[in-house]
Tab-separated table of C-alpha atoms in Angstrom:
chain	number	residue	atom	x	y	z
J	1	UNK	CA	-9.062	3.088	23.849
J	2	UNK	CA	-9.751	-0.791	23.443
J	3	UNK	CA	-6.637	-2.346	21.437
J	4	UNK	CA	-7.932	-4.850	18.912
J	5	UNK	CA	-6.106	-7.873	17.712
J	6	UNK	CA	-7.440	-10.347	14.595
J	7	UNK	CA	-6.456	-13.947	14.350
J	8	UNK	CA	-6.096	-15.246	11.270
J	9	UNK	CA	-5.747	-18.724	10.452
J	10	UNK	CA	-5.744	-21.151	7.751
J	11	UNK	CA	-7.517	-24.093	8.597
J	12	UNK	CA	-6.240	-26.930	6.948
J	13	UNK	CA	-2.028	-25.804	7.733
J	14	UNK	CA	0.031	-28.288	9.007
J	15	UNK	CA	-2.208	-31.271	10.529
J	16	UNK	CA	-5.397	-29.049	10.658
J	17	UNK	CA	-4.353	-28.482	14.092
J	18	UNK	CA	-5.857	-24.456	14.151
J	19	UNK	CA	-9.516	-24.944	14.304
J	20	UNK	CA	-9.571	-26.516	17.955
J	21	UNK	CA	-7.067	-24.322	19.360
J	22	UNK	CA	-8.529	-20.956	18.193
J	23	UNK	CA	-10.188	-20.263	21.597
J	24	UNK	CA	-7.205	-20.734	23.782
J	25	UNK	CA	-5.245	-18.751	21.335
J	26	UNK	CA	-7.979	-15.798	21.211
J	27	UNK	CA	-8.081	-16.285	25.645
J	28	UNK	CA	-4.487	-15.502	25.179
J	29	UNK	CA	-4.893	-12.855	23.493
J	30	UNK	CA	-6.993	-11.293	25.639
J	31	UNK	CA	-5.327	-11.744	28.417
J	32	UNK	CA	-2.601	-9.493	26.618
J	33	UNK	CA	-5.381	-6.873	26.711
J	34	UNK	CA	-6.181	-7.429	23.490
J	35	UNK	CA	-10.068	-7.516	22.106
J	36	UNK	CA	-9.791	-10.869	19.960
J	37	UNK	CA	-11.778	-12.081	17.518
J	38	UNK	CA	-10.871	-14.628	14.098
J	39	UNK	CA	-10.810	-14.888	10.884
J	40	UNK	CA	-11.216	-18.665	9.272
J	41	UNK	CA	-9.148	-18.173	5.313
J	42	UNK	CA	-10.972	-19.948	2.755
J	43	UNK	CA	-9.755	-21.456	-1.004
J	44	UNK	CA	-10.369	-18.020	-2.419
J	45	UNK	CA	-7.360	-16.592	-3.621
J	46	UNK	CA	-5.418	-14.049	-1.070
J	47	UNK	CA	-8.212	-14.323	1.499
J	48	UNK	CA	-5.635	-13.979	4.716
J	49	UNK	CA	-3.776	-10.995	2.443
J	50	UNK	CA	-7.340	-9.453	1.620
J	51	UNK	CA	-8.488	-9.922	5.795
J	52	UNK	CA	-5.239	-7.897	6.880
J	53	UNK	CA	-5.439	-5.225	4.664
J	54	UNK	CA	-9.019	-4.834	5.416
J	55	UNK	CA	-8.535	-5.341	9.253
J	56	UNK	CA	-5.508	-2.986	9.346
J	57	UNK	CA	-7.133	0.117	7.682
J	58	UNK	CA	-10.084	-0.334	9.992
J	59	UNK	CA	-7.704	0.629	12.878
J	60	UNK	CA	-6.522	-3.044	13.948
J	61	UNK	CA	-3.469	-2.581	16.316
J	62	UNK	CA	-2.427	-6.274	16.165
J	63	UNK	CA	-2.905	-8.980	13.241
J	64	UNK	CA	-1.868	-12.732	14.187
J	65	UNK	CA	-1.186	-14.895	11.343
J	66	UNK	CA	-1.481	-18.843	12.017
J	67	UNK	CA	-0.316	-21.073	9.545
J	68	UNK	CA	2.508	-22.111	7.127
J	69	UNK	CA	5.008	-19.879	5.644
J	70	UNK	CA	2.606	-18.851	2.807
J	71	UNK	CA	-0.044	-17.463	4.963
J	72	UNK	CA	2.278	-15.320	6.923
J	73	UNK	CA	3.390	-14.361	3.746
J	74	UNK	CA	0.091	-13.489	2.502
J	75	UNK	CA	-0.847	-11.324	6.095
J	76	UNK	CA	2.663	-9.416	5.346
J	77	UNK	CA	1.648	-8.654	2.258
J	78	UNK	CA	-1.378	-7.507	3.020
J	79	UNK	CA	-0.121	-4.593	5.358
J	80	UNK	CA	3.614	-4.172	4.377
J	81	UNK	CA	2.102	-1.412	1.844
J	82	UNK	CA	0.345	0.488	3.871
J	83	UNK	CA	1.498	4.043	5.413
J	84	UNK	CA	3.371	3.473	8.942
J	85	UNK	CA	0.166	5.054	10.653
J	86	UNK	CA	-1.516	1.926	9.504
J	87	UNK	CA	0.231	-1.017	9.794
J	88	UNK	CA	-0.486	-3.141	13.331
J	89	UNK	CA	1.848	-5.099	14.771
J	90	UNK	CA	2.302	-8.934	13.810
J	91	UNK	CA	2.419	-12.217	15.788
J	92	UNK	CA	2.934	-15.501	14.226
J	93	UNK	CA	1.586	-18.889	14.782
J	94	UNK	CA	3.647	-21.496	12.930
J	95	UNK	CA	0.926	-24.486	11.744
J	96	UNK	CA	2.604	-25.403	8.599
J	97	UNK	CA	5.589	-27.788	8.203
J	98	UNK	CA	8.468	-25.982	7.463
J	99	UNK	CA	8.008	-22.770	9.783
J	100	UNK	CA	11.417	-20.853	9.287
J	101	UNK	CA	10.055	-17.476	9.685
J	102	UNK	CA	9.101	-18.840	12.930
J	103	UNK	CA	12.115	-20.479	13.132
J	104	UNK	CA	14.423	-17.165	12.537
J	105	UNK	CA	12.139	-15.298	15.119
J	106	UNK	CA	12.127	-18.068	18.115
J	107	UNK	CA	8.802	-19.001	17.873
J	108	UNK	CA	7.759	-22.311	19.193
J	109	UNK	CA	7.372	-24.460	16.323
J	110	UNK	CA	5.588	-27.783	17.927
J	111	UNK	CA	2.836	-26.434	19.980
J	112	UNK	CA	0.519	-22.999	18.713
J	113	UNK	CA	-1.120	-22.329	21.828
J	114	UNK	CA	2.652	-21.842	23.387
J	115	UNK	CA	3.383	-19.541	19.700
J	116	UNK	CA	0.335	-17.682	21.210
J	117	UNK	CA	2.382	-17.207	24.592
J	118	UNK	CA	4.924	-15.665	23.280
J	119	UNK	CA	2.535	-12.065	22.823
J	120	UNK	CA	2.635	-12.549	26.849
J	121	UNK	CA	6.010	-11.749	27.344
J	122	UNK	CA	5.696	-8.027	25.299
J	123	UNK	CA	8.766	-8.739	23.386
J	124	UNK	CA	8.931	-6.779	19.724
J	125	UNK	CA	11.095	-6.313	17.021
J	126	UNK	CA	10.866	-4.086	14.356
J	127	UNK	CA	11.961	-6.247	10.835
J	128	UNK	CA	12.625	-5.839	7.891
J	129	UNK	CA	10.089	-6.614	4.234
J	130	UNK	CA	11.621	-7.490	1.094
J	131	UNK	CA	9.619	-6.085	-1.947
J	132	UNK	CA	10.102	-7.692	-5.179
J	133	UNK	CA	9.026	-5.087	-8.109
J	134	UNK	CA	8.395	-6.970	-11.249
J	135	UNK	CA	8.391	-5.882	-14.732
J	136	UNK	CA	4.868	-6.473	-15.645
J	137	UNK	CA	4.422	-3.453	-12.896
J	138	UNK	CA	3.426	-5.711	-9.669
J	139	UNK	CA	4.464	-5.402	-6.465
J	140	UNK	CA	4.640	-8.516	-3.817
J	141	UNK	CA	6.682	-8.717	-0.974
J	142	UNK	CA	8.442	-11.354	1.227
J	143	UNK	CA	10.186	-11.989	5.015
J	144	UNK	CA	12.262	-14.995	4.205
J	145	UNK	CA	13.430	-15.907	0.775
J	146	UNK	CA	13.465	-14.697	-2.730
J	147	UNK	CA	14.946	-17.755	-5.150
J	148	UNK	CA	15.118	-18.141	-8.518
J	149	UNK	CA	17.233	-20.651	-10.855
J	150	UNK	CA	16.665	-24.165	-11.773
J	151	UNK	CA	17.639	-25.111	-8.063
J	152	UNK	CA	14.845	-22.881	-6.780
J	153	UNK	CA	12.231	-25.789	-6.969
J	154	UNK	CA	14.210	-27.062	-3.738
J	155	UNK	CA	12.519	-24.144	-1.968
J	156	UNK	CA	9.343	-25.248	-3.026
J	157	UNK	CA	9.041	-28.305	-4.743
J	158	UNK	CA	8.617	-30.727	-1.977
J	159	UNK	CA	5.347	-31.640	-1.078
J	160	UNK	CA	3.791	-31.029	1.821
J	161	UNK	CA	3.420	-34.700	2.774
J	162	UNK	CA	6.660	-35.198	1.886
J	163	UNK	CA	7.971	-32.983	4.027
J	164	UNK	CA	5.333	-33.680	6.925
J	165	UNK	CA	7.077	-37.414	6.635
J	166	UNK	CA	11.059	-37.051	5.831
J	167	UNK	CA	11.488	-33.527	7.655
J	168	UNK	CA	14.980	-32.361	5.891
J	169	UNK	CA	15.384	-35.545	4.372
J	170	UNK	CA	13.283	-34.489	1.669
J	171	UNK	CA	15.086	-31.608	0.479
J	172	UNK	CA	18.133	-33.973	-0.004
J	173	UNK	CA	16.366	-36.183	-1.610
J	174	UNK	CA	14.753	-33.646	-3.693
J	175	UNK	CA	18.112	-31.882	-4.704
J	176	UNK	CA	19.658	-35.328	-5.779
J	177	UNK	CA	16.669	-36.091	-7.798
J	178	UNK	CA	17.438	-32.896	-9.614
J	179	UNK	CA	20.745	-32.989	-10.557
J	180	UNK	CA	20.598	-35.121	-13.901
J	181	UNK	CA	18.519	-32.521	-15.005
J	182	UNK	CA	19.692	-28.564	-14.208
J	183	UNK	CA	19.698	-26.009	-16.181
J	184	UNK	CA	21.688	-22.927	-16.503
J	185	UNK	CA	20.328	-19.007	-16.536
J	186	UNK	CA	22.344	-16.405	-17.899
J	187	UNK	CA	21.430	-13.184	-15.702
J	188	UNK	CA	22.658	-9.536	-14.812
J	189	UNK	CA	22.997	-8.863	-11.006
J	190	UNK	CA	23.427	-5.489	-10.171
J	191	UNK	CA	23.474	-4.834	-6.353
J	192	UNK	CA	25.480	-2.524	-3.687
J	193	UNK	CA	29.050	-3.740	-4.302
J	194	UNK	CA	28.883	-4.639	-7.994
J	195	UNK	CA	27.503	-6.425	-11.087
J	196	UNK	CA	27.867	-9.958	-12.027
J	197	UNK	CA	27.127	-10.946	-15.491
J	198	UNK	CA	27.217	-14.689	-16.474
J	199	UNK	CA	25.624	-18.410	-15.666
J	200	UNK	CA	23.952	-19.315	-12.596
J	201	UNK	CA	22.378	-22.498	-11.525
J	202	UNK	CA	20.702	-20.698	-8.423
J	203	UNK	CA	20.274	-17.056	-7.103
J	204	UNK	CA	18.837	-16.800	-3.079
J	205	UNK	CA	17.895	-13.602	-1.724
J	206	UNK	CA	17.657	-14.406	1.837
J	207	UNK	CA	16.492	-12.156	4.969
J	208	UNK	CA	16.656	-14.952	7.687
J	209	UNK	CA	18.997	-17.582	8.627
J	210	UNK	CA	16.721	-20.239	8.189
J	211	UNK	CA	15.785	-21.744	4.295
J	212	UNK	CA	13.612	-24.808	3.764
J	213	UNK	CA	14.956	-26.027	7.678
J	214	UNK	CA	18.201	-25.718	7.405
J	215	UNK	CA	19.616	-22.597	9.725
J	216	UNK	CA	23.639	-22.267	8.261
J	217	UNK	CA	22.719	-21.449	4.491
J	218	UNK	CA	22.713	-17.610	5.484
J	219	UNK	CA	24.844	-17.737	8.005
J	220	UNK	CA	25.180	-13.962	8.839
J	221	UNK	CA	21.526	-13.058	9.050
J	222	UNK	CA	20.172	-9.676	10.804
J	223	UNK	CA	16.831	-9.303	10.619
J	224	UNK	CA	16.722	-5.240	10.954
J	225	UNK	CA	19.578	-4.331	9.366
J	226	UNK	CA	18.463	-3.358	6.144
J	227	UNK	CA	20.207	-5.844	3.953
J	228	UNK	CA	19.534	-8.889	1.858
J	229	UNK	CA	21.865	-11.694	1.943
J	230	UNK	CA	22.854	-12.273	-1.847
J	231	UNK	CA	23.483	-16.390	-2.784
J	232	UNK	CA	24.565	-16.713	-6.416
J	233	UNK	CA	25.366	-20.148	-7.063
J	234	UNK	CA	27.875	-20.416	-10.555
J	235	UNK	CA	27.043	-23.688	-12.643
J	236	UNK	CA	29.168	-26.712	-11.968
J	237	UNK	CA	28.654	-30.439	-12.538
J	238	UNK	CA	26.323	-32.634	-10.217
J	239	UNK	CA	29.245	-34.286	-7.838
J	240	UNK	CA	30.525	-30.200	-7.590
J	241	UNK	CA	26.679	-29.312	-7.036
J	242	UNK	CA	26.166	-32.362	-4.235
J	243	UNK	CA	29.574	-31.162	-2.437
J	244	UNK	CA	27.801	-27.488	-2.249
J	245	UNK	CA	24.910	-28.909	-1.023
J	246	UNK	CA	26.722	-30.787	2.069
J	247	UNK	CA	29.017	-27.705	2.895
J	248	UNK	CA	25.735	-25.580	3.325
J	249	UNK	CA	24.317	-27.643	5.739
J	250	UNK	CA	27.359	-26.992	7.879
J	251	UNK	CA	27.781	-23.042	6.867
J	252	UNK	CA	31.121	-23.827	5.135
J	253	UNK	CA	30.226	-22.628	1.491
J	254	UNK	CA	30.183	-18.869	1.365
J	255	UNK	CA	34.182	-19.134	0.590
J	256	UNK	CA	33.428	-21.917	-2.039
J	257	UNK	CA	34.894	-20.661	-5.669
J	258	UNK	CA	32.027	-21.425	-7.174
J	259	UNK	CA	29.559	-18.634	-5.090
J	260	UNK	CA	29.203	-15.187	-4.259
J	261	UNK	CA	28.040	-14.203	-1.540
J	262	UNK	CA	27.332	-10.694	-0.143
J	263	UNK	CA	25.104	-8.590	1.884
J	264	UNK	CA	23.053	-5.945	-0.518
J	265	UNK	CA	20.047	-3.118	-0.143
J	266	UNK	CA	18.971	-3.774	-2.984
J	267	UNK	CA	19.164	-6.234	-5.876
J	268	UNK	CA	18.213	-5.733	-9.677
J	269	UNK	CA	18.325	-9.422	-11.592
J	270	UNK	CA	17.684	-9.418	-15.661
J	271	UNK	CA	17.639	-12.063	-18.232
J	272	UNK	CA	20.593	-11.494	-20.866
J	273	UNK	CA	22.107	-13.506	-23.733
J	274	UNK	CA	20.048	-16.822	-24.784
J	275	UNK	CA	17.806	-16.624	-21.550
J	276	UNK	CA	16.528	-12.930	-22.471
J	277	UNK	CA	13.152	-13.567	-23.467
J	278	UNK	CA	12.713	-16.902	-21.083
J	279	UNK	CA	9.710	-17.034	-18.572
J	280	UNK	CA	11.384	-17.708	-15.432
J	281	UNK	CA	9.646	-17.109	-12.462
J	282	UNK	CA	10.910	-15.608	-8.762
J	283	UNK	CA	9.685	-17.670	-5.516
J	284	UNK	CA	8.873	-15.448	-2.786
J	285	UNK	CA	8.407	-17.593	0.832
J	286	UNK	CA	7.673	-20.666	-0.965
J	287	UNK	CA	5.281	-19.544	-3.420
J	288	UNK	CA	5.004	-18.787	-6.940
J	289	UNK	CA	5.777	-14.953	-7.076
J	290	UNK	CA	6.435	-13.214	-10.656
J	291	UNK	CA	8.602	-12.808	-13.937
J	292	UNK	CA	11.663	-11.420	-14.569
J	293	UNK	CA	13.075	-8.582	-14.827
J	294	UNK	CA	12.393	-7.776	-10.948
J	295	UNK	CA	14.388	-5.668	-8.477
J	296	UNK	CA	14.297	-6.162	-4.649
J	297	UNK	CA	14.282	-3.518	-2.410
J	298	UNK	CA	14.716	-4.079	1.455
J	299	UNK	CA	12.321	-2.027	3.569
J	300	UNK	CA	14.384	-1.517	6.855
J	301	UNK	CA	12.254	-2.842	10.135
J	302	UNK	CA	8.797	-2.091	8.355
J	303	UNK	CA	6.710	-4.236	10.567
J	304	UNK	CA	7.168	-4.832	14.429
J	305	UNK	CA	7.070	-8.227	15.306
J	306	UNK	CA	6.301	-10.553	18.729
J	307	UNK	CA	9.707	-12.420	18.971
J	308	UNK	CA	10.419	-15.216	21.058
């Protein structure tokens, strides 16, 4: 029986480098004995999420996604909910800027057509989804990062171009930018080893070791193991905040005071006191995902991946 593989890719990631490479990548492909064919994503809202569904249930056994961070997002989402029977594996081909899935799975990050390679060597890993459950009653899921708190917007509030131009820079600069004006959220956390109730200036829910470029903020990443890595950040002044910031580019800040850090299977993350009925929204990968309440559940090695 013919194996089929789908490439999808967004167009415009990155420096609109996809378009002329898509025939090398689907030559690739089948040289891995793969019947290739792609999928071009348009504006309209969760076309690469809609595509992978829709490939995956018509008996797809391998779906590429080729773009940023939110695209493979998008092609995760669109299969993580499907019964085990249906879900193909994944590849990845980082076009964006940022790139840490990529990143945590070894994928070259500077050249797609050698991303594409990768699928040459046979190399898979089962990993694991992270499925945020919201209170409106949606479900969306995630491979990288869940964030939430008024330093969230450093997970996604750099621009593209910005980034494209400054690299890291412009998360530092970002973050110092901020400072004047944080905020504080009172929450609930109630995961594996306990509950913490009280002020937070940021809550990260990582699965990889590798946040907005920088690979030491979760410094004890698995990606199979079932468990979240659990970043509460308590609220301190902005010289405190700019010392945390420095000691988690090195991986020195886990035994900071002022965090807790943990490894969970689960988180569930509330509004209390004076924040109860405040709109504050979860980032999932980089994008816009829902409202609290939410709990995260980790779904262990749900989809095998190509790793570098």
């Amino acid at each position: 029986m013919t194996k089929r593989a789908r490439l999808i890719y967004n167009p415009v990631s990155g420096h609109e480098q996809m378009p002329k490479n898509v025939s090398d990548i689907l030559d690739i492909l089948e040289q891995a004995g793969y019947e290739a064919s792609a999928f071009r994503t348009t504006p309209a809202p969760l076309s690469a999420q809609n595509e992978a569904t829709r490939v995956a249930k018509d008996g797809f056994s391998l779906v590429v996604a080729a773009g940023g961070d939110g695209t493979i997002n998008e092609v995760v989402s669109g299969i993580a909910f499907l019964p085990k029977e249906e879900r193909p594996r994944m590849a990845i081909i980082p076009a964006g800027t940022t790139n840490d899935y990529a990143r945590a799975l070894k994928i070259p990050r500077d050249d797609v057509v050698a991303a594409a390679k990768v699928i040459l060597k046979d190399k898979v890993q089962k990993m694991d989804v992270g499925r945020a459950d919201f209170g409106d009653g949606s479900q969306k899921y995630f491979v990288n990062i869940a964030a939430a708190g008024s330093l969230a917007e450093l997970t996604y509030g750099v621009s593209s171009d910005v980034k494209s131009a400054l690299g890291y820079a412009a998360y530092l600069i970002k973050g110092a930018e901020m400072l004047p004006n944080l905020s504080e959220c009172e929450m609930r956390l109630t995961f594996d080893k306990g509950v913490y109730e009280g002020k937070l200036s940021l809550l990260l829910l990582g699965m990889t070791n590798s946040i907005g470029g920088f690979e030491k903020i979760m410094p004890n990443a698995e990606l199979s193991d079932g468990l979240f890595q659990l970043i509460v950040v308590k609220p301190s002044d902005p010289g405190n905040l700019l010392r945390l910031m420095a000691l988690a580019l090195n991986g020195k800040h886990v035994d900071d005071p002022n965090i807790i850090y943990t490894k969970t299977t689960s988180l569930k993350a509330e509004l209390i006191g004076h924040n109860r009925d405040d709109k504050l929204s979860v980032n999932l990968d980089g994008e816009e995902g829902g409202m609290f309440p939410v709990t995260f559940e980790n779904l262990r090695e749900r989809i095998e991946f190509y790793v570098g």
